[in-house]
Amino acid sequence: MVTTPRAPVRTRLGAVLLAAACAALVWGLFGSAISPDPVDDLEGGGGFAATFTVFAPFVLLSLACAVVVLVALASGRGRIAVLVASLVMLAFAIYVWKVDYLTTYLVDLKSRALVAAAVAGLAAVVAVFPPAQVETPTSVS
């Protein structure tokens, strides 16, 4: 019997889950319905604040996550990078979930940020556990 590590499988699964968390947050930030109530509308200051506190950091975070996902899917390595990126995405999704003026303006953002946080947390759990050893039978000559 030959034992082979399953690290590439777990790393790739964590990378796919990280990409799904990023996609859920993209869907929430850029695809949510805008509140019809004029009281909830973002004025100049609120839009400026949202750009620098949420949207610009998310663009940078999504670029970093894209690099981590591509490297992990291509090589099967980078389990720690997937773990760190998942934890950062989890923290950012919780932060977006807590931004009240933006979650009242974008109606579906709160639920989609919660989904992104849950998927990022699952990606971190997948990446944190050490890979299992699998025994494969060898042929007898």
GROMACS .gro file of C-alpha atoms in nm:
model
  141
    1MET     CA    1   0.000   0.000   0.000
    2VAL     CA    2   0.119   0.344  -0.090
    3THR     CA    3   0.002   0.642   0.110
    4THR     CA    4  -0.063   0.964  -0.076
    5PRO     CA    5  -0.158   1.296   0.078
    6ARG     CA    6  -0.489   1.454  -0.012
    7ALA     CA    7  -0.363   1.808   0.034
    8PRO     CA    8  -0.421   1.917  -0.326
    9VAL     CA    9  -0.787   1.811  -0.308
   10ARG     CA   10  -0.853   2.004   0.013
   11THR     CA   11  -0.659   2.305  -0.111
   12ARG     CA   12  -0.856   2.310  -0.435
   13LEU     CA   13  -1.186   2.267  -0.250
   14GLY     CA   14  -1.094   2.556  -0.019
   15ALA     CA   15  -1.004   2.767  -0.322
   16VAL     CA   16  -1.338   2.693  -0.488
   17LEU     CA   17  -1.522   2.785  -0.168
   18LEU     CA   18  -1.317   3.105  -0.141
   19ALA     CA   19  -1.413   3.195  -0.498
   20ALA     CA   20  -1.778   3.127  -0.413
   21ALA     CA   21  -1.759   3.355  -0.109
   22CYS     CA   22  -1.607   3.629  -0.321
   23ALA     CA   23  -1.880   3.580  -0.583
   24ALA     CA   24  -2.151   3.604  -0.316
   25LEU     CA   25  -2.009   3.933  -0.196
   26VAL     CA   26  -1.984   4.063  -0.554
   27TRP     CA   27  -2.346   3.966  -0.601
   28GLY     CA   28  -2.440   4.150  -0.282
   29LEU     CA   29  -2.241   4.467  -0.347
   30PHE     CA   30  -2.308   4.507  -0.716
   31GLY     CA   31  -2.628   4.310  -0.773
   32SER     CA   32  -2.850   4.406  -0.481
   33ALA     CA   33  -3.167   4.602  -0.533
   34ILE     CA   34  -3.157   4.966  -0.431
   35SER     CA   35  -3.401   5.079  -0.165
   36PRO     CA   36  -3.694   5.274  -0.313
   37ASP     CA   37  -3.719   5.486   0.002
   38PRO     CA   38  -3.560   5.829  -0.062
   39VAL     CA   39  -3.457   5.852   0.304
   40ASP     CA   40  -3.217   5.559   0.255
   41ASP     CA   41  -3.050   5.712  -0.052
   42LEU     CA   42  -2.675   5.765  -0.027
   43GLU     CA   43  -2.590   6.129  -0.064
   44GLY     CA   44  -2.252   6.257  -0.178
   45GLY     CA   45  -2.084   6.196   0.156
   46GLY     CA   46  -2.234   5.850   0.202
   47GLY     CA   47  -2.139   5.740  -0.149
   48PHE     CA   48  -1.786   5.871  -0.100
   49ALA     CA   49  -1.757   5.692   0.233
   50ALA     CA   50  -1.891   5.368   0.085
   51THR     CA   51  -1.638   5.388  -0.196
   52PHE     CA   52  -1.340   5.421   0.034
   53THR     CA   53  -1.454   5.199   0.318
   54VAL     CA   54  -1.622   4.914   0.129
   55PHE     CA   55  -1.593   4.912  -0.249
   56ALA     CA   56  -1.222   5.000  -0.295
   57PRO     CA   57  -1.100   4.755  -0.026
   58PHE     CA   58  -1.324   4.488  -0.177
   59VAL     CA   59  -1.169   4.535  -0.521
   60LEU     CA   60  -0.821   4.491  -0.372
   61LEU     CA   61  -0.932   4.191  -0.165
   62SER     CA   62  -1.098   4.026  -0.463
   63LEU     CA   63  -0.782   4.068  -0.673
   64ALA     CA   64  -0.574   3.906  -0.399
   65CYS     CA   65  -0.828   3.624  -0.365
   66ALA     CA   66  -0.825   3.571  -0.742
   67VAL     CA   67  -0.449   3.522  -0.734
   68VAL     CA   68  -0.476   3.278  -0.441
   69VAL     CA   69  -0.756   3.084  -0.610
   70LEU     CA   70  -0.572   3.059  -0.943
   71VAL     CA   71  -0.249   2.941  -0.780
   72ALA     CA   72  -0.430   2.690  -0.559
   73LEU     CA   73  -0.633   2.548  -0.847
   74ALA     CA   74  -0.337   2.529  -1.082
   75SER     CA   75  -0.085   2.373  -0.848
   76GLY     CA   76  -0.281   2.231  -0.555
   77ARG     CA   77  -0.047   2.416  -0.320
   78GLY     CA   78  -0.105   2.714  -0.099
   79ARG     CA   79  -0.321   2.572   0.177
   80ILE     CA   80  -0.205   2.842   0.417
   81ALA     CA   81  -0.270   3.115   0.160
   82VAL     CA   82  -0.624   2.982   0.111
   83LEU     CA   83  -0.671   2.978   0.488
   84VAL     CA   84  -0.550   3.336   0.532
   85ALA     CA   85  -0.750   3.466   0.236
   86SER     CA   86  -1.063   3.288   0.364
   87LEU     CA   87  -1.025   3.441   0.708
   88VAL     CA   88  -0.975   3.788   0.560
   89MET     CA   89  -1.281   3.739   0.337
   90LEU     CA   90  -1.479   3.621   0.641
   91ALA     CA   91  -1.380   3.931   0.838
   92PHE     CA   92  -1.458   4.162   0.546
   93ALA     CA   93  -1.799   4.001   0.486
   94ILE     CA   94  -1.886   4.051   0.854
   95TYR     CA   95  -1.766   4.412   0.828
   96VAL     CA   96  -1.989   4.471   0.522
   97TRP     CA   97  -2.277   4.307   0.707
   98LYS     CA   98  -2.233   4.562   0.990
   99VAL     CA   99  -2.223   4.878   0.769
  100ASP     CA  100  -2.573   5.007   0.839
  101TYR     CA  101  -2.602   5.288   0.584
  102LEU     CA  102  -2.498   5.058   0.301
  103THR     CA  103  -2.717   4.764   0.406
  104THR     CA  104  -3.022   4.989   0.422
  105TYR     CA  105  -2.943   5.136   0.079
  106LEU     CA  106  -2.873   4.796  -0.082
  107VAL     CA  107  -3.168   4.585   0.027
  108ASP     CA  108  -3.026   4.235  -0.027
  109LEU     CA  109  -2.671   4.310   0.089
  110LYS     CA  110  -2.715   4.193   0.447
  111SER     CA  111  -2.828   3.840   0.354
  112ARG     CA  112  -2.571   3.804   0.076
  113ALA     CA  113  -2.290   3.920   0.303
  114LEU     CA  114  -2.401   3.662   0.557
  115VAL     CA  115  -2.388   3.392   0.287
  116ALA     CA  116  -2.039   3.511   0.187
  117ALA     CA  117  -1.926   3.496   0.550
  118ALA     CA  118  -2.062   3.143   0.592
  119VAL     CA  119  -1.895   3.017   0.274
  120ALA     CA  120  -1.565   3.188   0.363
  121GLY     CA  121  -1.581   3.028   0.706
  122LEU     CA  122  -1.638   2.690   0.547
  123ALA     CA  123  -1.339   2.750   0.318
  124ALA     CA  124  -1.127   2.829   0.623
  125VAL     CA  125  -1.243   2.512   0.799
  126VAL     CA  126  -1.158   2.303   0.492
  127ALA     CA  127  -0.815   2.465   0.466
  128VAL     CA  128  -0.725   2.446   0.836
  129PHE     CA  129  -0.751   2.072   0.888
  130PRO     CA  130  -0.443   1.871   0.798
  131PRO     CA  131  -0.480   1.651   0.494
  132ALA     CA  132  -0.570   1.289   0.547
  133GLN     CA  133  -0.347   1.009   0.425
  134VAL     CA  134  -0.514   0.775   0.178
  135GLU     CA  135  -0.384   0.428   0.116
  136THR     CA  136  -0.393   0.313  -0.242
  137PRO     CA  137  -0.333  -0.051  -0.330
  138THR     CA  138  -0.030  -0.132  -0.539
  139SER     CA  139  -0.023  -0.407  -0.795
  140VAL     CA  140   0.181  -0.714  -0.718
  141SER     CA  141   0.415  -0.818  -0.998
   0.00000   0.00000   0.00000
